CSV table of C-alpha atoms and ligand atoms in Angstrom, one decimal:
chain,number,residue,atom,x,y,z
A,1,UNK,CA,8.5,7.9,26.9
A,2,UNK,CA,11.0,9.3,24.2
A,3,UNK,CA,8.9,10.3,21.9
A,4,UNK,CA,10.5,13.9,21.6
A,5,UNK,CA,13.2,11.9,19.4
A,6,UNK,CA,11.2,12.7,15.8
A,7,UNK,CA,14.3,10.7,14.3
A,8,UNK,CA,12.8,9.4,10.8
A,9,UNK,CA,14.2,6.4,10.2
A,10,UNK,CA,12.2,4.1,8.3
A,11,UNK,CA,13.7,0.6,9.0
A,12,UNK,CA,12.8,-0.7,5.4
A,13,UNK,CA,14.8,1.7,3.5
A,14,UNK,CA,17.5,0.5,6.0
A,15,UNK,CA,18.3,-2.9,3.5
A,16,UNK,CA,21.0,-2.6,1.2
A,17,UNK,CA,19.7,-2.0,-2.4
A,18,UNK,CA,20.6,-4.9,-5.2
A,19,UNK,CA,22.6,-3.7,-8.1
A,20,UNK,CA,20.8,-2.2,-11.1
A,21,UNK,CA,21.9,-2.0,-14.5
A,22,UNK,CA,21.6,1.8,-15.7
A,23,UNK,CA,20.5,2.4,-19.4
A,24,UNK,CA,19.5,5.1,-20.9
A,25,UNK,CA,17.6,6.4,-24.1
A,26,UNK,CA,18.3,9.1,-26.0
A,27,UNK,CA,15.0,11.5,-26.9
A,28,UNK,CA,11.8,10.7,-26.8
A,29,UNK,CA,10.6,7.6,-25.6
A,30,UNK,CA,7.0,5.9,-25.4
A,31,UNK,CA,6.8,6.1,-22.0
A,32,UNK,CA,7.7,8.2,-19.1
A,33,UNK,CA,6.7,7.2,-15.8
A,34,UNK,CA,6.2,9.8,-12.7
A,35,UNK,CA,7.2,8.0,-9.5
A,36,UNK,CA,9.4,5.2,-9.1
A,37,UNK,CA,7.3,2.9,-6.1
A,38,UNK,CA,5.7,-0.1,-6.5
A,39,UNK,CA,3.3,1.5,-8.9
A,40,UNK,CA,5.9,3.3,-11.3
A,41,UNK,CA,8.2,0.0,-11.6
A,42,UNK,CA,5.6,-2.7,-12.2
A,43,UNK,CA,4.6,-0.8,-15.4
A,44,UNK,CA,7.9,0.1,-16.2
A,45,UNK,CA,8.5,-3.4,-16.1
A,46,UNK,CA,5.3,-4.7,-18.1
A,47,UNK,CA,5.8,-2.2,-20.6
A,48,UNK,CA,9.5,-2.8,-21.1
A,49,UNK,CA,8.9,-6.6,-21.4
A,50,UNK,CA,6.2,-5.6,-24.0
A,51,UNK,CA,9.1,-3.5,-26.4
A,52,UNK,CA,8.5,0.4,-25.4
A,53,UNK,CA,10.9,2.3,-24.4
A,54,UNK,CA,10.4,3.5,-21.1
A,55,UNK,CA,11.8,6.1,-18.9
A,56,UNK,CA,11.1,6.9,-15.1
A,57,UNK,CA,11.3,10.0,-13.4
A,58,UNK,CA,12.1,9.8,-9.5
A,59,UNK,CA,12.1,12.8,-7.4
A,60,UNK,CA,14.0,11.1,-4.3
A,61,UNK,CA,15.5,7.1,-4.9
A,62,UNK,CA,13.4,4.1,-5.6
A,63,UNK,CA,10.8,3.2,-3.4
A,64,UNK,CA,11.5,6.7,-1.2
A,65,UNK,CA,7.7,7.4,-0.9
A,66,UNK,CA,4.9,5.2,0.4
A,67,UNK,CA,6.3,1.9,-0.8
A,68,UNK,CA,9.3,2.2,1.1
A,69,UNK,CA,7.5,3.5,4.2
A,70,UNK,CA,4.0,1.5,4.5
A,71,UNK,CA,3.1,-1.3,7.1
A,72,UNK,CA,4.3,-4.1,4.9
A,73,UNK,CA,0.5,-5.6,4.9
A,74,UNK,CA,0.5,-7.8,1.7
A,75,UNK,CA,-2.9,-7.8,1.7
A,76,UNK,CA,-5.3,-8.9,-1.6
A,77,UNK,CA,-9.0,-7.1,-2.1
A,78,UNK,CA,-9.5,-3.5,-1.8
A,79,UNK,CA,-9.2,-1.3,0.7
A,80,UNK,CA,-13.1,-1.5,1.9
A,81,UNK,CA,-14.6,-4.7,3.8
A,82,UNK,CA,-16.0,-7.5,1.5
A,83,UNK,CA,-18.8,-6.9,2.7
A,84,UNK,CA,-18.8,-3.5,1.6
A,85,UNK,CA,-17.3,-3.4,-1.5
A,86,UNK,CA,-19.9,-6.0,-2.4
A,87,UNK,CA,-22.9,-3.7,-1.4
A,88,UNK,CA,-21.3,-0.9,-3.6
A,89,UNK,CA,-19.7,-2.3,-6.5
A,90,UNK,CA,-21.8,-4.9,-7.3
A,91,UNK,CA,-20.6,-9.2,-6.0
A,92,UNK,CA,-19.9,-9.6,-9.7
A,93,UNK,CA,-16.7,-6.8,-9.3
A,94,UNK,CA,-16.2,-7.5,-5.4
A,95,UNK,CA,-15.3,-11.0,-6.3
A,96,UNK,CA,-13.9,-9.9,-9.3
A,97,UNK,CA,-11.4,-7.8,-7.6
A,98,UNK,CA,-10.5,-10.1,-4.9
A,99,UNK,CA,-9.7,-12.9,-7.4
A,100,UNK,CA,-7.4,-10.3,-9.7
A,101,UNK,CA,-5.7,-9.5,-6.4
A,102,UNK,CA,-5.0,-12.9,-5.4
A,103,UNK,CA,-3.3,-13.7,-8.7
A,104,UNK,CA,-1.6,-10.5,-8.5
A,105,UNK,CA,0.0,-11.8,-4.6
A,106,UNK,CA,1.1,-15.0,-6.6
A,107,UNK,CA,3.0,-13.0,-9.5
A,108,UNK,CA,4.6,-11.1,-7.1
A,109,UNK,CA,6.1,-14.3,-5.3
A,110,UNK,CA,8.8,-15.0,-7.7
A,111,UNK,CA,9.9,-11.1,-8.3
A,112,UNK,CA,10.0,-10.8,-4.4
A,113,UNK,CA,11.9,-13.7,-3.3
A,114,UNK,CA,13.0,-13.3,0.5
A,115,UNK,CA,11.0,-10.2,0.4
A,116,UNK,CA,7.4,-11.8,0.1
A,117,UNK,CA,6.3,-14.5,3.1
A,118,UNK,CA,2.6,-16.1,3.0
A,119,UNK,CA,1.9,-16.9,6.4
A,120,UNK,CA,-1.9,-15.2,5.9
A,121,UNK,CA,-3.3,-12.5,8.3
A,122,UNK,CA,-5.3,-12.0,10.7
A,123,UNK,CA,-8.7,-9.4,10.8
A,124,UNK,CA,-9.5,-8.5,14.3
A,125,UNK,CA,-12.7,-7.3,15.9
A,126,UNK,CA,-11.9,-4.7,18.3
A,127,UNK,CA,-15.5,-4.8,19.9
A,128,UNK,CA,-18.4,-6.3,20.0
A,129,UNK,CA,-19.7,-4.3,17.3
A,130,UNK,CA,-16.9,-4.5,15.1
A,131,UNK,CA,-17.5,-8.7,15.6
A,132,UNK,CA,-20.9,-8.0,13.9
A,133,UNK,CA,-19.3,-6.5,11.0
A,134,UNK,CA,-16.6,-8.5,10.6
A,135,UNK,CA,-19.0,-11.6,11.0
A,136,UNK,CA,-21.1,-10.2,8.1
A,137,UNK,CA,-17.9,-10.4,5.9
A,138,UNK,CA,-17.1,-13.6,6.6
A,139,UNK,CA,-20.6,-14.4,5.7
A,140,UNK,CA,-20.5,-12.9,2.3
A,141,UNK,CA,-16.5,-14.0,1.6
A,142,UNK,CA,-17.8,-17.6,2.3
A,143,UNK,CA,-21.1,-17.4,-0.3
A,144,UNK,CA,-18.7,-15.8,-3.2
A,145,UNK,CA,-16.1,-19.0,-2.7
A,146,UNK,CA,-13.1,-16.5,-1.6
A,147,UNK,CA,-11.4,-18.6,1.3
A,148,UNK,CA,-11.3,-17.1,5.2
A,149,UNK,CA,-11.8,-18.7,8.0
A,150,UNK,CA,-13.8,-17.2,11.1
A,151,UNK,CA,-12.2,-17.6,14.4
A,152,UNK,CA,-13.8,-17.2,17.4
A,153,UNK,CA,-11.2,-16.8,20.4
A,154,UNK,CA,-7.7,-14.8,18.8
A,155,UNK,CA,-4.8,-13.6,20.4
A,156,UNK,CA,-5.9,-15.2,23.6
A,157,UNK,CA,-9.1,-13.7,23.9
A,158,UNK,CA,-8.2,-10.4,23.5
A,159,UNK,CA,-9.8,-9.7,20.5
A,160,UNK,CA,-13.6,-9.7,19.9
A,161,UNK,CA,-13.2,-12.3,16.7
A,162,UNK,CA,-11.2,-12.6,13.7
A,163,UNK,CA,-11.0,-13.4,10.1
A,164,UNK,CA,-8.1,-15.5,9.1
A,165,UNK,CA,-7.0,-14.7,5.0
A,166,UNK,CA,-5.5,-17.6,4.0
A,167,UNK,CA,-3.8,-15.8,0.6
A,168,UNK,CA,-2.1,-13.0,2.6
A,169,UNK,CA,1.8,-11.8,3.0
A,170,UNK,CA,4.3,-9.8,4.7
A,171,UNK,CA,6.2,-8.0,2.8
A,172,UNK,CA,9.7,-6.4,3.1
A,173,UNK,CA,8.4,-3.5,1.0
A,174,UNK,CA,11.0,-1.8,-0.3
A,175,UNK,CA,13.0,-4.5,-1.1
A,176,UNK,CA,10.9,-5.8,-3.0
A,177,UNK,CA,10.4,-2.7,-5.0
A,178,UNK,CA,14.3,-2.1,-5.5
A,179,UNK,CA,14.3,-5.3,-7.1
A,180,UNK,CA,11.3,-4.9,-9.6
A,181,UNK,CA,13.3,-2.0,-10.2
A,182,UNK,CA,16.2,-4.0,-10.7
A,183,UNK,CA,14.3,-6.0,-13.2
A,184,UNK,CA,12.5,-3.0,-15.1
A,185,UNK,CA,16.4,-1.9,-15.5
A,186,UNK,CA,17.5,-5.0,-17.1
A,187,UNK,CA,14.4,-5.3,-19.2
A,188,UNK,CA,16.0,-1.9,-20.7
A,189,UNK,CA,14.1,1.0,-18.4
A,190,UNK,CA,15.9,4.0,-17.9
A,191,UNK,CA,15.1,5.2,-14.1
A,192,UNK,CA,16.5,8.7,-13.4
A,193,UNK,CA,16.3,9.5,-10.0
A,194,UNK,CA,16.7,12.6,-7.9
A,195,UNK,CA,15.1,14.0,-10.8
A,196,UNK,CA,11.5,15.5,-9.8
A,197,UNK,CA,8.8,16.7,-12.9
A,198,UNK,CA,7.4,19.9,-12.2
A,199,UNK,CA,5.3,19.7,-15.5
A,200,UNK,CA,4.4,16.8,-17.3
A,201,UNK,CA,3.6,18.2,-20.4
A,202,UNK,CA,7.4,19.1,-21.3
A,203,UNK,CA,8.2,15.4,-20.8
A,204,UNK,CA,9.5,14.3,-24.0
A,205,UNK,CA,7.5,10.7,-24.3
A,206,UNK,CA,4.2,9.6,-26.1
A,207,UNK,CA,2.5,8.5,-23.0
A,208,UNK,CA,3.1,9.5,-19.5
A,209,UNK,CA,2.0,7.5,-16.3
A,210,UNK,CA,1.1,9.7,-13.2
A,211,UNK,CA,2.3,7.3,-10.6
A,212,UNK,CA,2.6,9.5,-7.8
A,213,UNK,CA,-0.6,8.0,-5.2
A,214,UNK,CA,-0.4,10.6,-2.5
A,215,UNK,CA,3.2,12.4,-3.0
A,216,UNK,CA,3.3,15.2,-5.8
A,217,UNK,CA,-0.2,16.7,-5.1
A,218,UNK,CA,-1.0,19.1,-7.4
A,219,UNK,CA,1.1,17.8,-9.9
A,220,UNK,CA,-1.9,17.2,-11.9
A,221,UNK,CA,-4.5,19.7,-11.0
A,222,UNK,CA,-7.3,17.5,-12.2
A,223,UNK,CA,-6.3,14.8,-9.8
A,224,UNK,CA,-6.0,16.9,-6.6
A,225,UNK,CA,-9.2,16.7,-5.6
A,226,UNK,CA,-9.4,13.1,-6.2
A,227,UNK,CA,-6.6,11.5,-4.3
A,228,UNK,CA,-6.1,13.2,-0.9
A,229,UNK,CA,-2.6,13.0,0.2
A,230,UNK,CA,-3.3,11.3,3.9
A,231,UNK,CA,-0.6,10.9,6.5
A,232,UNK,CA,0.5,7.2,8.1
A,233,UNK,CA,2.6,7.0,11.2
A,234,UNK,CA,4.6,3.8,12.2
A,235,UNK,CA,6.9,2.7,14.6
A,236,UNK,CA,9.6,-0.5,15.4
A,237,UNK,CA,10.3,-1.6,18.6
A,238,UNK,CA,13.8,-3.5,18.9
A,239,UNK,CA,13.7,-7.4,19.0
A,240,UNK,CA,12.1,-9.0,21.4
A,241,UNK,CA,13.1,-12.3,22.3
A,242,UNK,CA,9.9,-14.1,21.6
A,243,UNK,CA,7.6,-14.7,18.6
A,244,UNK,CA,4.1,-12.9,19.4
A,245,UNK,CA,2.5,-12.5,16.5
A,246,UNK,CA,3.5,-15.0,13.5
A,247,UNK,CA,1.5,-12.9,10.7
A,248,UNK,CA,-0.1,-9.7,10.3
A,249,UNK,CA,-2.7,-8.3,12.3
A,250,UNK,CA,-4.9,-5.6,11.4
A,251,UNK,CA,-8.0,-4.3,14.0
A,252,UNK,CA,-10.4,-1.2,14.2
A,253,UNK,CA,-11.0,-1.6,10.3
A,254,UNK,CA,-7.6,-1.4,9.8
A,255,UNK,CA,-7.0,1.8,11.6
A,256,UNK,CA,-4.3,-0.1,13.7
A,257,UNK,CA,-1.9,-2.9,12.2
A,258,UNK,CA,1.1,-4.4,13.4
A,259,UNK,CA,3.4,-7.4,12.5
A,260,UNK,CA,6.3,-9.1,14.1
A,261,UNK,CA,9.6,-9.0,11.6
A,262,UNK,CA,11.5,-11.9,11.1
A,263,UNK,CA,14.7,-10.4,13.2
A,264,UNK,CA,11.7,-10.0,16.3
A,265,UNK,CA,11.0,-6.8,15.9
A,266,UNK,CA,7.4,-5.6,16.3
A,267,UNK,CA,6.3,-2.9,13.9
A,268,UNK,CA,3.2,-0.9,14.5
A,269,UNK,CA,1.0,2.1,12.1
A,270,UNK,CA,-1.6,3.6,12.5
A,271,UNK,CA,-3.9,5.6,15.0
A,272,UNK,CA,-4.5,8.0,12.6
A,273,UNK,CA,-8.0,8.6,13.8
A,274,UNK,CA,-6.4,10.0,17.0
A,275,UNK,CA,-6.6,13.5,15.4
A,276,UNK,CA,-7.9,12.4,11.6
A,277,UNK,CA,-8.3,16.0,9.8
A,278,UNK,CA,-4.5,17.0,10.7
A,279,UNK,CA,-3.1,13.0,9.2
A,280,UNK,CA,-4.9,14.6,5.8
A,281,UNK,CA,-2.0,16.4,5.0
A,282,UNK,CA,1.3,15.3,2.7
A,283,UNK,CA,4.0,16.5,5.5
A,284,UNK,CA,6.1,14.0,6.1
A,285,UNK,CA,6.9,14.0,9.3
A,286,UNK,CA,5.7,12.0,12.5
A,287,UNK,CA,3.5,13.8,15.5
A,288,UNK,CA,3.2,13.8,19.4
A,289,UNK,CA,0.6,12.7,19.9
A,290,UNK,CA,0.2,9.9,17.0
A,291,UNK,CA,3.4,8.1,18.4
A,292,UNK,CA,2.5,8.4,21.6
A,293,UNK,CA,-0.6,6.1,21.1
A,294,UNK,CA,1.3,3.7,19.1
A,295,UNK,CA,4.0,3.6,21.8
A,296,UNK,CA,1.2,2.9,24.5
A,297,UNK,CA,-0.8,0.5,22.4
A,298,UNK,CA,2.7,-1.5,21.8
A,299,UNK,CA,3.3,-2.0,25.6
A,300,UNK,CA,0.0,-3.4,25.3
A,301,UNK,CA,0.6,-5.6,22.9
A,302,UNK,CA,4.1,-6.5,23.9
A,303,UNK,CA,3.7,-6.4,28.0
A,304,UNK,CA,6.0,-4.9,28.6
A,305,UNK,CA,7.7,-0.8,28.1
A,306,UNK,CA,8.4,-0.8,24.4
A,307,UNK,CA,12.0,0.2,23.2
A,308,UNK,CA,11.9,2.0,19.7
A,309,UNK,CA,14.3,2.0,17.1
A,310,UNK,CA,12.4,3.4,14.0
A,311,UNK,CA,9.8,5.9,13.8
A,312,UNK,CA,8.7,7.2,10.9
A,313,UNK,CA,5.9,8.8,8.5
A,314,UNK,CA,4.6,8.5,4.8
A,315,UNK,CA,2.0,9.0,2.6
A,316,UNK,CA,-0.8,7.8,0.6
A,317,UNK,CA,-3.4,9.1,-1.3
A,318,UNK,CA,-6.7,8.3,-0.6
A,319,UNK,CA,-9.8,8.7,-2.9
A,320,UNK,CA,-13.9,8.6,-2.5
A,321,UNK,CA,-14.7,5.6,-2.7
A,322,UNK,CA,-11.9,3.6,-1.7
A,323,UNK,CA,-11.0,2.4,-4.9
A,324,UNK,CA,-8.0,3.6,-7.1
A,325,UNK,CA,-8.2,5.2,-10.2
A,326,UNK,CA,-6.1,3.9,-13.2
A,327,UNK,CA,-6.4,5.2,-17.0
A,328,UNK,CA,-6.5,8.0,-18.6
A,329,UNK,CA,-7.3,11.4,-17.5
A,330,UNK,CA,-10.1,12.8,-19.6
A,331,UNK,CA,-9.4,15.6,-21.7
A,332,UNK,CA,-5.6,15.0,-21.3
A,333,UNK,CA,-3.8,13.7,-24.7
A,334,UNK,CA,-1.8,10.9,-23.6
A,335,UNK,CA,-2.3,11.3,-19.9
A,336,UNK,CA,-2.8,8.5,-17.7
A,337,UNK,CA,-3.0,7.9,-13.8
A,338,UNK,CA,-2.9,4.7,-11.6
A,339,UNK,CA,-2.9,5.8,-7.6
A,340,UNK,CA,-5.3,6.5,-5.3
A,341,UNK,CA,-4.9,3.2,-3.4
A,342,UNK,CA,-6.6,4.5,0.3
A,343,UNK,CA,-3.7,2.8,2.3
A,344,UNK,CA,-3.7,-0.4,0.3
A,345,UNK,CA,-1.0,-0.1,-2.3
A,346,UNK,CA,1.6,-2.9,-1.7
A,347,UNK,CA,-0.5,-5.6,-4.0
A,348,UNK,CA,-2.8,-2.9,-5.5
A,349,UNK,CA,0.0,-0.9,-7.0
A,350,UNK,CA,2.0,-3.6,-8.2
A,351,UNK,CA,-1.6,-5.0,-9.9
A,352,UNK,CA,-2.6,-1.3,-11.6
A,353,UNK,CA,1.1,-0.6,-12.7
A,354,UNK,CA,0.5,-3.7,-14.9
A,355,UNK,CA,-3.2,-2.9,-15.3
A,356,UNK,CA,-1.9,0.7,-16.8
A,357,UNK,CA,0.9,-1.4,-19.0
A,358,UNK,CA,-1.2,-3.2,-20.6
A,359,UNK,CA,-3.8,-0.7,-21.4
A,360,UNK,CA,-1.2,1.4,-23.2
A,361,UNK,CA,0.3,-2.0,-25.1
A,362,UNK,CA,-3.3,-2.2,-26.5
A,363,UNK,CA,-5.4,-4.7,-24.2
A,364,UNK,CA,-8.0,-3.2,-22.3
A,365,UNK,CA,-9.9,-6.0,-21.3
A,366,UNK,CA,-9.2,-6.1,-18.1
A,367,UNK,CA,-12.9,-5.2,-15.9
A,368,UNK,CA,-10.6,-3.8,-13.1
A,369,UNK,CA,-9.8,-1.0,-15.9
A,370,UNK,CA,-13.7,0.2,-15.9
A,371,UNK,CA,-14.2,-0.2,-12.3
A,372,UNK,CA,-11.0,2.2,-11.7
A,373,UNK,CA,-12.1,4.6,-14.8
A,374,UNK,CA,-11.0,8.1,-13.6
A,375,UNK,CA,-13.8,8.8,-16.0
A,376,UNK,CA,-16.0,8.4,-13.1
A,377,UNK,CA,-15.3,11.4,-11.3
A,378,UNK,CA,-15.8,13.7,-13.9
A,379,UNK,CA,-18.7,14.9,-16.0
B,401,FAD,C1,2.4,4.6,6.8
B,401,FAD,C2,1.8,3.8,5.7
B,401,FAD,C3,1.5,2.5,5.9
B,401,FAD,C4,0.9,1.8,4.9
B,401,FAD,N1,0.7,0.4,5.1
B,401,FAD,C5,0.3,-0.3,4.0
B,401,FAD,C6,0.3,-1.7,4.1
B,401,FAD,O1,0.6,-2.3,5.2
B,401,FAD,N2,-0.2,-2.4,3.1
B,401,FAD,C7,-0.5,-1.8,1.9
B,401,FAD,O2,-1.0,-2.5,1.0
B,401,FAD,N3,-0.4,-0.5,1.7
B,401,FAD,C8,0.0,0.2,2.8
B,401,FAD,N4,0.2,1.6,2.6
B,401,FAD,C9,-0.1,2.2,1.3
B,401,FAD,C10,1.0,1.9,0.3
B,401,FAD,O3,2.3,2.1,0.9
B,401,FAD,C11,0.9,2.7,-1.0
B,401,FAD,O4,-0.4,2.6,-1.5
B,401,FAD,C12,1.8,2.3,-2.1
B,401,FAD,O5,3.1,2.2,-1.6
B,401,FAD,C13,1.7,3.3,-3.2
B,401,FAD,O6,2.8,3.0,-4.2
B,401,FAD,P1,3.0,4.0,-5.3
B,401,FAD,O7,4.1,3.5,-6.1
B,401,FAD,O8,1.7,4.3,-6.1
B,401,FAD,O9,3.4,5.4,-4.6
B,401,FAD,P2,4.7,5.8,-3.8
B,401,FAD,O10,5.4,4.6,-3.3
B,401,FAD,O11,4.3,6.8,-2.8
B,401,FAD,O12,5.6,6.4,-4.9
B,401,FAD,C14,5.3,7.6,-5.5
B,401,FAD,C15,6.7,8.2,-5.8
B,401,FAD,O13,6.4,9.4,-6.6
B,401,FAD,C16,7.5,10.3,-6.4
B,401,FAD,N5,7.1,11.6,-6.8
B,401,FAD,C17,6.0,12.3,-6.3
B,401,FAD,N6,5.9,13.5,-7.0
B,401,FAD,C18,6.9,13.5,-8.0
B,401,FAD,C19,7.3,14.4,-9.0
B,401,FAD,N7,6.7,15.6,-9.1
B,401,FAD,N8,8.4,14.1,-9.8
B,401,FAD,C20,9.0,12.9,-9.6
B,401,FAD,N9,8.7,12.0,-8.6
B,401,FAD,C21,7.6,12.3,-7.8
B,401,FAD,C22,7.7,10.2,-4.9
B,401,FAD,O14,9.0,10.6,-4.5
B,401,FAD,C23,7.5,8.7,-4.6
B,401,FAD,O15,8.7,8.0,-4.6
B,401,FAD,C24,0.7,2.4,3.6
B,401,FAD,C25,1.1,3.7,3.4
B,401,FAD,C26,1.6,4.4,4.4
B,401,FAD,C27,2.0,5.9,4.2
């Protein structure tokens, strides 16, 4: 297996970015925004299209971190189990938070265009345990009304159970960030990129947004024990010639995921609990053994030896308990965060950017904003 090729080529970042309009303020502005993913430009954009003057600071290109590098899972809900997050936040937030998210996958529809499908997705039990749990989901999803339908027999039997989520996307990730960037541009955002903040107190802006998730550890050092950078691995295989899997599939409580791209190309992540304490790191760069495990599991999946085209790794920032943190950072003037998405940013981040917006424009209404206080985590 050719897994001693570490090229890292992540196949998103491969589309041709949309032209951007490029203005730019002179001195202070309201706003400066660390991080230019799917985070950084959805509250670049909601704050532009509320009148501030906004600038973004990019240490690579737009959507160069996670956002261009992620398993393009458009996924609503948090990153725990129903189930779960309904035992630990309460069913009043659980639901909560799965409705928000679901209105949040139908804003993004129109900003994505060809970059956002629907066709739902698909939870697998990998075991008979995991059947148990994911049967106890179902349960609870189908007492709080939030539609998923339990099926008993998927992927020809190979799977131990599923849960089918109706609401669910695909997602061409970083196209579909270049183009909110696009729009935060022509809504009068000035994105500098290749420009990476080493201090965010010498920005010259009234309010600045840490939007970093699991890149730029450190940056903050009230945040780095809160958001653990964490490693993801992923790999492509080159088409195949017949459509396998016509949505997204996601097993092992998500620890392995895999799609099939509309060209017929079979993209695979995860197996990071193959050796879990080395993936908490924020080195960029894919392992051994990692993509060897995704490379076997593929042939698996596929029946066949897999041919790779793309291999690559990224980063995201997980946190305690699985949910992100977005407001402001206590004790810091003018500070606020929203990151910390444990490996389920691509609807959440787009959601807490505009969560963050509209907190700074005034309207903190929002229950999402107390259930992702920072203010939790400190005395
Ligand atoms: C391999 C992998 C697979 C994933 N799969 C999925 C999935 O299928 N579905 C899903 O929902 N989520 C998935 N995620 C998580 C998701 O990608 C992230 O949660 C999401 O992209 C976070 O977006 P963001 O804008 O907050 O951060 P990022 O997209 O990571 O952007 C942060 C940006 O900040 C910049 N930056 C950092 N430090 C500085 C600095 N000091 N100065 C200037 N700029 C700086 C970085 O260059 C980066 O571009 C996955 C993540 C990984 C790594």
């Amino acid at each position: 297996m050719p897994f001693s090729v570490r090229r890292m080529n992540p196949y998103w970042l491969e589309d041709a970015s949309p032209p951007r309009a490029m203005p730019t303020h002179a001195g202070r502005v309201d706003v400066a925004i660390v991080g230019a993913g799917v985070t950084g430009c959805s509250a670049a954009l909601r704050l532009a299209e509320g009148g501030l003057r906004v600038r973004v600071h990019e240490a690579r290109a737009v959507a160069e971190g996670a956002s261009g590098r992620n398993g393009g899972f458009a996924l609503r809900g948090g990153a725990s189990r129903y189930d779960v997050a309904r035992e630990t936040y309460g069913r009043e937030a659980a639901a909560g938070l799965w409705h928000w998210t679901e209105g949040a996958l139908d804003r993004m529809e129109p900003l994505a265009g060809d970059a956002l499908r629907r066709p739902g997705s698909l939870r697998l039990a990998a075991d008979e345990e995991e059947r148990e749990q994911i049967r106890g989901e179902h349960e609870t999803m189908h007492e709080d009304g939030i539609a998923a339908e339990w099926i008993d027999d998927p992927v020809d039997g190979r799977f131990h159970g599923a849960i089918f989520h109706p609401e669910d996307g695909a997602l061409q990730p970083a196209r579909f960030v270049r183009r909110l960037a696009a729009g935060a541009a022509e809504a009068g955002v000035e994105i500098r990129e290749h420009d990476p903040v080493t201090d965010v107190d010498i920005l010259d802006a009234e309010h600045v947004i840490v939007a970093t998730d699991g890149y730029g550890h450190g940056l903050v050092p009230e945040l780095a024990d809160l958001i653990w950078p964490t490693r993801g691995q992923v790999i492509v295989s080159e088409p195949i010639g017949r459509v396998l899997y016509d949505k997204p599939h996601y097993a092992r409580q998500g620890f392995d995921y895999w799609q099939q791209l509309p060209d017929g190309r079979i993209l695979l992540g995860g197996f990071r609990d193959v050796s879990i304490m080395d993936e908490l790191t924020d080195v960029e760069e894919t392992t051994p053994a990692i993509q060897a495990s995704l490379e076997r599991f593929l042939g698996e999946l596929i029946g066949e030896e897999p041919r790779i085209s793309h291999r690559w790794a990224g980063i995201f920032g997980l946190t305690q308990d699985m949910l992100p943190l977005v407001g402001r950072i206590p004790g810091r003037d003018g500070l606020w965060v929203a990151g910390g998405y444990s490996g389920h940013g691509n609807v959440l981040g787009f959601a807490c950017g505009e969560l963050v917006a509209d907190a700074i424009l005034g309207d903190a209404s929002s229950p999402q904003l107390a259930l992702f206080d920072p203010a939790r985590f400190f005395d």
